[in-house]
Amino acid sequence: MQAMADHTIPTGAAGSDAGWTFISLRPQGQHAALRRAVAGLGGQLLALSPWRLQRLHGTPVLRQLQRALNCDRVVFTSPAAVAAAASLLPLADAQRSPWLTVGEGTARALQAQGVAEVHAPQRMDSEGLLALPVLAEVQGLRIGLVTAPGGRGLIAARLQAAGATIERADVYQRRLLRLSPRARTRLTHSAAPWVLAVSSGDALDHVWQQLSPALRQRLQAHARVVVASDRLGEQAHGLGLQHVVRSAGPTAEQLVAAAHATLTGPAAT
């Protein structure tokens, strides 16, 4: 995999890459920031959403969240987890211990809720989170995980292996979506070159299973693939995707900046 692309998006570059397509696997309704950034570089965004996010409510969910927030450490796995938790109780008044996030976007979401102290890794993935000093010694600690069913399994598994007890609060869920015939047709006829952005392994798997053999082959042979972590890069290579580069992180700006870099330099091999 090519070295991590750590570029900033150049200003005044609109139209410099006219006729390219950025393929987004973000959840339904969460493409706006990416769409603006891609348009600023003369591209078009094609949304292939694997799921939509649905907040969970009710007394059992609230009690799960309260137990998680009372732990020795609390991990929020996404901005969606923050928003769902904040819809259940005021987060600014609930912090009693170090709160951690996987990335910058989730940290900003907590800060927007009035949470002052947030630990976030520079490397914005599960491995980066687990390397934070505040998680160096977790034997005997209770760690709350504010997340969705099926999300961030690596975090819970590693912390349990290190001797921690996990108190999980699933505050939202992913409702799987099927790719429509119209979406597949739009992909077939979208402008080349294609850049596929991957910040979730589950999203990549779910969409990949629904693509025709012809579309898979075209992606494998010709698409530039921007991944948010080395683990996702390995997954992409395992699917036969050839031209893979790593972005500096999973934010919209980082993914689009890495996409732009692949179009202005040689593709990875």
PDB file of C-alpha atoms in Angstrom:
ATOM      1  CA  MET A   1       0.000   0.000   0.000  1.00  0.00           C
ATOM      2  CA  GLN A   2       1.268   3.463  -0.839  1.00  0.00           C
ATOM      3  CA  ALA A   3       2.425   5.698   2.002  1.00  0.00           C
ATOM      4  CA  MET A   4      -0.194   7.755   3.802  1.00  0.00           C
ATOM      5  CA  ALA A   5      -1.377  10.804   1.889  1.00  0.00           C
ATOM      6  CA  ASP A   6      -1.288  13.815   4.209  1.00  0.00           C
ATOM      7  CA  HIS A   7      -2.246  16.634   1.873  1.00  0.00           C
ATOM      8  CA  THR A   8      -4.414  19.641   2.461  1.00  0.00           C
ATOM      9  CA  ILE A   9      -7.057  20.440  -0.117  1.00  0.00           C
ATOM     10  CA  PRO A  10      -5.709  23.201  -2.346  1.00  0.00           C
ATOM     11  CA  THR A  11      -7.771  26.326  -2.676  1.00  0.00           C
ATOM     12  CA  GLY A  12      -8.931  27.529  -6.052  1.00  0.00           C
ATOM     13  CA  ALA A  13      -8.682  24.026  -7.515  1.00  0.00           C
ATOM     14  CA  ALA A  14     -12.248  23.778  -8.752  1.00  0.00           C
ATOM     15  CA  GLY A  15     -12.348  22.268 -12.194  1.00  0.00           C
ATOM     16  CA  SER A  16      -8.778  20.944 -12.002  1.00  0.00           C
ATOM     17  CA  ASP A  17     -10.022  17.356 -12.024  1.00  0.00           C
ATOM     18  CA  ALA A  18     -13.221  17.737 -14.027  1.00  0.00           C
ATOM     19  CA  GLY A  19     -14.908  14.473 -14.773  1.00  0.00           C
ATOM     20  CA  TRP A  20     -13.902  12.272 -11.840  1.00  0.00           C
ATOM     21  CA  THR A  21     -16.132  10.415  -9.413  1.00  0.00           C
ATOM     22  CA  PHE A  22     -15.751  10.048  -5.660  1.00  0.00           C
ATOM     23  CA  ILE A  23     -17.626   6.970  -4.417  1.00  0.00           C
ATOM     24  CA  SER A  24     -18.832   7.448  -0.836  1.00  0.00           C
ATOM     25  CA  LEU A  25     -19.848   4.586   1.463  1.00  0.00           C
ATOM     26  CA  ARG A  26     -21.011   6.855   4.292  1.00  0.00           C
ATOM     27  CA  PRO A  27     -24.428   6.205   5.907  1.00  0.00           C
ATOM     28  CA  GLN A  28     -27.521   7.604   4.240  1.00  0.00           C
ATOM     29  CA  GLY A  29     -27.816  11.349   4.758  1.00  0.00           C
ATOM     30  CA  GLN A  30     -24.149  11.812   5.770  1.00  0.00           C
ATOM     31  CA  HIS A  31     -22.546  12.725   2.453  1.00  0.00           C
ATOM     32  CA  ALA A  32     -22.949  16.521   2.533  1.00  0.00           C
ATOM     33  CA  ALA A  33     -19.454  17.459   3.741  1.00  0.00           C
ATOM     34  CA  LEU A  34     -17.843  15.061   1.293  1.00  0.00           C
ATOM     35  CA  ARG A  35     -20.051  16.310  -1.554  1.00  0.00           C
ATOM     36  CA  ARG A  36     -18.994  19.936  -0.948  1.00  0.00           C
ATOM     37  CA  ALA A  37     -15.306  19.047  -0.772  1.00  0.00           C
ATOM     38  CA  VAL A  38     -15.443  16.919  -3.925  1.00  0.00           C
ATOM     39  CA  ALA A  39     -17.344  19.600  -5.841  1.00  0.00           C
ATOM     40  CA  GLY A  40     -14.671  22.120  -4.840  1.00  0.00           C
ATOM     41  CA  LEU A  41     -12.163  19.977  -6.756  1.00  0.00           C
ATOM     42  CA  GLY A  42     -14.333  19.594  -9.834  1.00  0.00           C
ATOM     43  CA  GLY A  43     -15.549  16.073  -9.098  1.00  0.00           C
ATOM     44  CA  GLN A  44     -18.918  14.491  -8.502  1.00  0.00           C
ATOM     45  CA  LEU A  45     -19.925  12.370  -5.526  1.00  0.00           C
ATOM     46  CA  LEU A  46     -21.766   9.083  -5.957  1.00  0.00           C
ATOM     47  CA  ALA A  47     -23.393   7.873  -2.718  1.00  0.00           C
ATOM     48  CA  LEU A  48     -23.576   4.105  -2.198  1.00  0.00           C
ATOM     49  CA  SER A  49     -24.893   4.069   1.363  1.00  0.00           C
ATOM     50  CA  PRO A  50     -24.739   0.644   3.047  1.00  0.00           C
ATOM     51  CA  TRP A  51     -27.148   1.623   5.824  1.00  0.00           C
ATOM     52  CA  ARG A  52     -29.018   4.413   7.560  1.00  0.00           C
ATOM     53  CA  LEU A  53     -28.558   5.230  11.231  1.00  0.00           C
ATOM     54  CA  GLN A  54     -31.464   5.003  13.673  1.00  0.00           C
ATOM     55  CA  ARG A  55     -31.312   6.230  17.267  1.00  0.00           C
ATOM     56  CA  LEU A  56     -32.522   3.884  19.988  1.00  0.00           C
ATOM     57  CA  HIS A  57     -34.815   5.092  22.770  1.00  0.00           C
ATOM     58  CA  GLY A  58     -36.582   3.763  25.827  1.00  0.00           C
ATOM     59  CA  THR A  59     -35.826   3.013  29.458  1.00  0.00           C
ATOM     60  CA  PRO A  60     -33.559  -0.029  28.848  1.00  0.00           C
ATOM     61  CA  VAL A  61     -31.376   1.970  26.458  1.00  0.00           C
ATOM     62  CA  LEU A  62     -31.154   4.873  28.912  1.00  0.00           C
ATOM     63  CA  ARG A  63     -30.152   2.541  31.747  1.00  0.00           C
ATOM     64  CA  GLN A  64     -27.475   0.929  29.583  1.00  0.00           C
ATOM     65  CA  LEU A  65     -26.085   4.374  28.797  1.00  0.00           C
ATOM     66  CA  GLN A  66     -26.096   5.440  32.444  1.00  0.00           C
ATOM     67  CA  ARG A  67     -24.175   2.298  33.435  1.00  0.00           C
ATOM     68  CA  ALA A  68     -21.635   2.913  30.661  1.00  0.00           C
ATOM     69  CA  LEU A  69     -21.117   6.558  31.610  1.00  0.00           C
ATOM     70  CA  ASN A  70     -20.461   5.564  35.247  1.00  0.00           C
ATOM     71  CA  CYS A  71     -17.468   3.417  34.262  1.00  0.00           C
ATOM     72  CA  ASP A  72     -13.775   4.157  34.897  1.00  0.00           C
ATOM     73  CA  ARG A  73     -13.262   5.013  31.222  1.00  0.00           C
ATOM     74  CA  VAL A  74     -15.864   5.745  28.531  1.00  0.00           C
ATOM     75  CA  VAL A  75     -15.320   5.308  24.782  1.00  0.00           C
ATOM     76  CA  PHE A  76     -17.587   6.941  22.200  1.00  0.00           C
ATOM     77  CA  THR A  77     -17.090   5.258  18.831  1.00  0.00           C
ATOM     78  CA  SER A  78     -18.635   7.792  16.420  1.00  0.00           C
ATOM     79  CA  PRO A  79     -20.340  11.193  16.138  1.00  0.00           C
ATOM     80  CA  ALA A  80     -23.600   9.271  15.710  1.00  0.00           C
ATOM     81  CA  ALA A  81     -23.036   7.645  19.106  1.00  0.00           C
ATOM     82  CA  VAL A  82     -22.563  11.080  20.667  1.00  0.00           C
ATOM     83  CA  ALA A  83     -25.720  12.470  19.051  1.00  0.00           C
ATOM     84  CA  ALA A  84     -27.797   9.471  20.104  1.00  0.00           C
ATOM     85  CA  ALA A  85     -26.472   9.575  23.678  1.00  0.00           C
ATOM     86  CA  ALA A  86     -27.110  13.325  23.892  1.00  0.00           C
ATOM     87  CA  SER A  87     -30.725  12.740  22.892  1.00  0.00           C
ATOM     88  CA  LEU A  88     -31.121  10.539  25.991  1.00  0.00           C
ATOM     89  CA  LEU A  89     -29.431  12.702  28.653  1.00  0.00           C
ATOM     90  CA  PRO A  90     -27.279  15.860  29.027  1.00  0.00           C
ATOM     91  CA  LEU A  91     -23.713  14.734  28.387  1.00  0.00           C
ATOM     92  CA  ALA A  92     -22.015  17.849  29.784  1.00  0.00           C
ATOM     93  CA  ASP A  93     -23.250  16.973  33.289  1.00  0.00           C
ATOM     94  CA  ALA A  94     -22.587  13.241  33.073  1.00  0.00           C
ATOM     95  CA  GLN A  95     -18.779  13.015  32.868  1.00  0.00           C
ATOM     96  CA  ARG A  96     -17.205  11.401  35.938  1.00  0.00           C
ATOM     97  CA  SER A  97     -14.122   9.800  34.329  1.00  0.00           C
ATOM     98  CA  PRO A  98     -11.872  10.108  31.261  1.00  0.00           C
ATOM     99  CA  TRP A  99     -13.895  10.043  28.032  1.00  0.00           C
ATOM    100  CA  LEU A 100     -12.249   8.865  24.829  1.00  0.00           C
ATOM    101  CA  THR A 101     -13.069   8.874  21.128  1.00  0.00           C
ATOM    102  CA  VAL A 102     -11.760   7.046  18.093  1.00  0.00           C
ATOM    103  CA  GLY A 103     -11.295  10.222  16.087  1.00  0.00           C
ATOM    104  CA  GLU A 104     -11.394  13.958  15.748  1.00  0.00           C
ATOM    105  CA  GLY A 105     -14.973  14.136  14.478  1.00  0.00           C
ATOM    106  CA  THR A 106     -16.317  12.303  17.524  1.00  0.00           C
ATOM    107  CA  ALA A 107     -14.229  14.502  19.838  1.00  0.00           C
ATOM    108  CA  ARG A 108     -15.687  17.616  18.207  1.00  0.00           C
ATOM    109  CA  ALA A 109     -19.190  16.187  18.621  1.00  0.00           C
ATOM    110  CA  LEU A 110     -18.608  15.738  22.366  1.00  0.00           C
ATOM    111  CA  GLN A 111     -17.134  19.221  22.707  1.00  0.00           C
ATOM    112  CA  ALA A 112     -20.200  20.630  20.942  1.00  0.00           C
ATOM    113  CA  GLN A 113     -22.255  19.028  23.711  1.00  0.00           C
ATOM    114  CA  GLY A 114     -20.234  20.935  26.325  1.00  0.00           C
ATOM    115  CA  VAL A 115     -17.849  18.109  27.291  1.00  0.00           C
ATOM    116  CA  ALA A 116     -14.540  19.828  28.024  1.00  0.00           C
ATOM    117  CA  GLU A 117     -12.099  16.936  28.513  1.00  0.00           C
ATOM    118  CA  VAL A 118     -11.836  14.424  25.661  1.00  0.00           C
ATOM    119  CA  HIS A 119      -8.959  12.051  24.848  1.00  0.00           C
ATOM    120  CA  ALA A 120      -8.564  11.386  21.106  1.00  0.00           C
ATOM    121  CA  PRO A 121      -5.688   9.697  19.261  1.00  0.00           C
ATOM    122  CA  GLN A 122      -3.726  11.320  16.449  1.00  0.00           C
ATOM    123  CA  ARG A 123      -4.062   8.036  14.569  1.00  0.00           C
ATOM    124  CA  MET A 124      -7.821   7.987  14.122  1.00  0.00           C
ATOM    125  CA  ASP A 125      -8.717   4.301  14.232  1.00  0.00           C
ATOM    126  CA  SER A 126      -9.254   1.537  16.781  1.00  0.00           C
ATOM    127  CA  GLU A 127      -5.526   0.843  17.079  1.00  0.00           C
ATOM    128  CA  GLY A 128      -4.803   4.513  17.727  1.00  0.00           C
ATOM    129  CA  LEU A 129      -7.419   4.644  20.463  1.00  0.00           C
ATOM    130  CA  LEU A 130      -6.053   1.530  22.172  1.00  0.00           C
ATOM    131  CA  ALA A 131      -2.570   3.083  22.233  1.00  0.00           C
ATOM    132  CA  LEU A 132      -3.698   6.111  24.271  1.00  0.00           C
ATOM    133  CA  PRO A 133      -1.860   6.397  27.625  1.00  0.00           C
ATOM    134  CA  VAL A 134      -5.177   6.546  29.505  1.00  0.00           C
ATOM    135  CA  LEU A 135      -5.793   2.944  28.354  1.00  0.00           C
ATOM    136  CA  ALA A 136      -2.294   1.694  29.108  1.00  0.00           C
ATOM    137  CA  GLU A 137      -3.304  -0.145  32.314  1.00  0.00           C
ATOM    138  CA  VAL A 138      -6.912  -1.358  32.250  1.00  0.00           C
ATOM    139  CA  GLN A 139      -6.686  -4.522  34.349  1.00  0.00           C
ATOM    140  CA  GLY A 140      -9.700  -4.512  36.677  1.00  0.00           C
ATOM    141  CA  LEU A 141     -11.236  -1.367  35.199  1.00  0.00           C
ATOM    142  CA  ARG A 142     -14.815  -1.016  33.943  1.00  0.00           C
ATOM    143  CA  ILE A 143     -14.911   0.580  30.491  1.00  0.00           C
ATOM    144  CA  GLY A 144     -18.097   1.933  28.958  1.00  0.00           C
ATOM    145  CA  LEU A 145     -18.516   1.599  25.200  1.00  0.00           C
ATOM    146  CA  VAL A 146     -21.122   3.929  23.661  1.00  0.00           C
ATOM    147  CA  THR A 147     -21.741   2.553  20.214  1.00  0.00           C
ATOM    148  CA  ALA A 148     -24.047   0.573  17.910  1.00  0.00           C
ATOM    149  CA  PRO A 149     -24.643  -3.191  17.645  1.00  0.00           C
ATOM    150  CA  GLY A 150     -21.804  -4.803  15.767  1.00  0.00           C
ATOM    151  CA  GLY A 151     -19.559  -1.732  15.878  1.00  0.00           C
ATOM    152  CA  ARG A 152     -15.885  -1.552  16.910  1.00  0.00           C
ATOM    153  CA  GLY A 153     -15.517  -5.183  17.975  1.00  0.00           C
ATOM    154  CA  LEU A 154     -11.733  -4.850  18.036  1.00  0.00           C
ATOM    155  CA  ILE A 155     -11.865  -2.293  20.842  1.00  0.00           C
ATOM    156  CA  ALA A 156     -13.965  -4.433  23.174  1.00  0.00           C
ATOM    157  CA  ALA A 157     -11.981  -7.597  22.414  1.00  0.00           C
ATOM    158  CA  ARG A 158      -8.588  -5.976  23.060  1.00  0.00           C
ATOM    159  CA  LEU A 159      -9.702  -4.280  26.275  1.00  0.00           C
ATOM    160  CA  GLN A 160     -11.253  -7.491  27.621  1.00  0.00           C
ATOM    161  CA  ALA A 161      -8.061  -9.378  26.781  1.00  0.00           C
ATOM    162  CA  ALA A 162      -6.149  -6.787  28.832  1.00  0.00           C
ATOM    163  CA  GLY A 163      -8.353  -7.476  31.859  1.00  0.00           C
ATOM    164  CA  ALA A 164     -11.052  -4.815  31.580  1.00  0.00           C
ATOM    165  CA  THR A 165     -14.791  -5.344  31.959  1.00  0.00           C
ATOM    166  CA  ILE A 166     -16.877  -3.849  29.144  1.00  0.00           C
ATOM    167  CA  GLU A 167     -20.180  -2.103  29.837  1.00  0.00           C
ATOM    168  CA  ARG A 168     -21.737  -1.702  26.405  1.00  0.00           C
ATOM    169  CA  ALA A 169     -24.434   0.854  25.570  1.00  0.00           C
ATOM    170  CA  ASP A 170     -25.915   0.479  22.086  1.00  0.00           C
ATOM    171  CA  VAL A 171     -27.569   3.859  21.534  1.00  0.00           C
ATOM    172  CA  TYR A 172     -28.195   3.621  17.799  1.00  0.00           C
ATOM    173  CA  GLN A 173     -28.375   0.931  15.150  1.00  0.00           C
ATOM    174  CA  ARG A 174     -27.561   0.474  11.494  1.00  0.00           C
ATOM    175  CA  ARG A 175     -30.496  -0.380   9.241  1.00  0.00           C
ATOM    176  CA  LEU A 176     -29.038  -2.138   6.207  1.00  0.00           C
ATOM    177  CA  LEU A 177     -29.949  -0.773   2.789  1.00  0.00           C
ATOM    178  CA  ARG A 178     -29.973  -2.505  -0.581  1.00  0.00           C
ATOM    179  CA  LEU A 179     -28.317  -0.804  -3.521  1.00  0.00           C
ATOM    180  CA  SER A 180     -30.998   0.245  -5.965  1.00  0.00           C
ATOM    181  CA  PRO A 181     -30.767  -0.618  -9.674  1.00  0.00           C
ATOM    182  CA  ARG A 182     -30.573   3.150 -10.270  1.00  0.00           C
ATOM    183  CA  ALA A 183     -27.489   3.445  -8.017  1.00  0.00           C
ATOM    184  CA  ARG A 184     -25.744   0.609  -9.854  1.00  0.00           C
ATOM    185  CA  THR A 185     -26.605   2.185 -13.207  1.00  0.00           C
ATOM    186  CA  ARG A 186     -25.276   5.561 -12.061  1.00  0.00           C
ATOM    187  CA  LEU A 187     -22.033   3.907 -10.991  1.00  0.00           C
ATOM    188  CA  THR A 188     -21.684   2.131 -14.331  1.00  0.00           C
ATOM    189  CA  HIS A 189     -22.048   5.395 -16.248  1.00  0.00           C
ATOM    190  CA  SER A 190     -20.234   7.746 -13.851  1.00  0.00           C
ATOM    191  CA  ALA A 191     -17.188   9.658 -15.010  1.00  0.00           C
ATOM    192  CA  ALA A 192     -13.745   8.116 -14.704  1.00  0.00           C
ATOM    193  CA  PRO A 193     -11.421   8.054 -12.905  1.00  0.00           C
ATOM    194  CA  TRP A 194     -13.172   6.580  -9.882  1.00  0.00           C
ATOM    195  CA  VAL A 195     -11.974   7.081  -6.311  1.00  0.00           C
ATOM    196  CA  LEU A 196     -13.524   4.732  -3.745  1.00  0.00           C
ATOM    197  CA  ALA A 197     -13.320   6.056  -0.161  1.00  0.00           C
ATOM    198  CA  VAL A 198     -13.309   3.462   2.626  1.00  0.00           C
ATOM    199  CA  SER A 199     -13.577   4.392   6.305  1.00  0.00           C
ATOM    200  CA  SER A 200     -15.576   1.323   7.421  1.00  0.00           C
ATOM    201  CA  GLY A 201     -14.767  -2.298   6.692  1.00  0.00           C
ATOM    202  CA  ASP A 202     -18.364  -3.380   7.268  1.00  0.00           C
ATOM    203  CA  ALA A 203     -19.577  -0.760   4.777  1.00  0.00           C
ATOM    204  CA  LEU A 204     -17.122  -1.966   2.143  1.00  0.00           C
ATOM    205  CA  ASP A 205     -18.174  -5.602   2.623  1.00  0.00           C
ATOM    206  CA  HIS A 206     -21.895  -4.833   2.472  1.00  0.00           C
ATOM    207  CA  VAL A 207     -21.650  -2.779  -0.713  1.00  0.00           C
ATOM    208  CA  TRP A 208     -19.128  -5.102  -2.381  1.00  0.00           C
ATOM    209  CA  GLN A 209     -21.457  -8.098  -2.006  1.00  0.00           C
ATOM    210  CA  GLN A 210     -24.129  -6.253  -3.991  1.00  0.00           C
ATOM    211  CA  LEU A 211     -21.989  -5.269  -6.971  1.00  0.00           C
ATOM    212  CA  SER A 212     -22.062  -7.185 -10.235  1.00  0.00           C
ATOM    213  CA  PRO A 213     -18.933  -9.104 -11.309  1.00  0.00           C
ATOM    214  CA  ALA A 214     -18.380  -6.492 -14.047  1.00  0.00           C
ATOM    215  CA  LEU A 215     -18.435  -3.596 -11.572  1.00  0.00           C
ATOM    216  CA  ARG A 216     -16.148  -5.459  -9.180  1.00  0.00           C
ATOM    217  CA  GLN A 217     -13.656  -6.104 -11.973  1.00  0.00           C
ATOM    218  CA  ARG A 218     -13.700  -2.463 -13.042  1.00  0.00           C
ATOM    219  CA  LEU A 219     -13.080  -1.328  -9.460  1.00  0.00           C
ATOM    220  CA  GLN A 220     -10.319  -3.906  -9.000  1.00  0.00           C
ATOM    221  CA  ALA A 221      -8.482  -2.919 -12.148  1.00  0.00           C
ATOM    222  CA  HIS A 222      -8.990   0.809 -12.390  1.00  0.00           C
ATOM    223  CA  ALA A 223     -10.386   2.488  -9.249  1.00  0.00           C
ATOM    224  CA  ARG A 224      -8.161   4.460  -6.890  1.00  0.00           C
ATOM    225  CA  VAL A 225      -9.044   3.386  -3.341  1.00  0.00           C
ATOM    226  CA  VAL A 226      -8.507   5.702  -0.362  1.00  0.00           C
ATOM    227  CA  VAL A 227      -8.575   3.945   3.023  1.00  0.00           C
ATOM    228  CA  ALA A 228      -8.597   5.463   6.500  1.00  0.00           C
ATOM    229  CA  SER A 229      -6.329   2.833   8.132  1.00  0.00           C
ATOM    230  CA  ASP A 230      -3.793   0.129   7.329  1.00  0.00           C
ATOM    231  CA  ARG A 231      -6.312  -2.521   8.375  1.00  0.00           C
ATOM    232  CA  LEU A 232      -8.778  -1.222   5.789  1.00  0.00           C
ATOM    233  CA  GLY A 233      -5.977  -1.222   3.227  1.00  0.00           C
ATOM    234  CA  GLU A 234      -5.368  -4.903   3.860  1.00  0.00           C
ATOM    235  CA  GLN A 235      -9.092  -5.562   3.479  1.00  0.00           C
ATOM    236  CA  ALA A 236      -9.188  -3.676   0.171  1.00  0.00           C
ATOM    237  CA  HIS A 237      -6.221  -5.618  -1.182  1.00  0.00           C
ATOM    238  CA  GLY A 238      -7.933  -8.831  -0.067  1.00  0.00           C
ATOM    239  CA  LEU A 239     -10.854  -7.969  -2.358  1.00  0.00           C
ATOM    240  CA  GLY A 240      -8.475  -7.605  -5.272  1.00  0.00           C
ATOM    241  CA  LEU A 241      -8.450  -3.806  -5.337  1.00  0.00           C
ATOM    242  CA  GLN A 242      -5.118  -2.803  -6.822  1.00  0.00           C
ATOM    243  CA  HIS A 243      -4.566   0.935  -6.398  1.00  0.00           C
ATOM    244  CA  VAL A 244      -4.787   1.609  -2.649  1.00  0.00           C
ATOM    245  CA  VAL A 245      -3.526   4.617  -0.691  1.00  0.00           C
ATOM    246  CA  ARG A 246      -4.030   5.580   2.918  1.00  0.00           C
ATOM    247  CA  SER A 247      -5.438   8.937   3.928  1.00  0.00           C
ATOM    248  CA  ALA A 248      -4.306  10.845   7.001  1.00  0.00           C
ATOM    249  CA  GLY A 249      -7.589   9.912   8.693  1.00  0.00           C
ATOM    250  CA  PRO A 250     -11.326   9.336   8.231  1.00  0.00           C
ATOM    251  CA  THR A 251     -12.625  12.913   8.100  1.00  0.00           C
ATOM    252  CA  ALA A 252     -14.207  14.286   4.935  1.00  0.00           C
ATOM    253  CA  GLU A 253     -11.317  16.691   4.338  1.00  0.00           C
ATOM    254  CA  GLN A 254      -8.695  13.984   4.833  1.00  0.00           C
ATOM    255  CA  LEU A 255     -10.410  11.492   2.523  1.00  0.00           C
ATOM    256  CA  VAL A 256     -10.975  14.028  -0.237  1.00  0.00           C
ATOM    257  CA  ALA A 257      -7.440  15.424   0.071  1.00  0.00           C
ATOM    258  CA  ALA A 258      -6.037  11.897  -0.350  1.00  0.00           C
ATOM    259  CA  ALA A 259      -8.390  11.337  -3.296  1.00  0.00           C
ATOM    260  CA  HIS A 260      -7.114  14.516  -4.936  1.00  0.00           C
ATOM    261  CA  ALA A 261      -3.521  13.384  -4.385  1.00  0.00           C
ATOM    262  CA  THR A 262      -4.178  10.096  -6.200  1.00  0.00           C
ATOM    263  CA  LEU A 263      -5.451  12.033  -9.211  1.00  0.00           C
ATOM    264  CA  THR A 264      -2.499  14.393  -9.405  1.00  0.00           C
ATOM    265  CA  GLY A 265       0.200  11.761  -8.850  1.00  0.00           C
ATOM    266  CA  PRO A 266       0.878   8.173  -9.911  1.00  0.00           C
ATOM    267  CA  ALA A 267      -1.630   5.550  -8.739  1.00  0.00           C
ATOM    268  CA  ALA A 268      -0.471   3.134  -6.042  1.00  0.00           C
ATOM    269  CA  THR A 269       0.584  -0.318  -7.099  1.00  0.00           C
TER     270      THR A 269
END
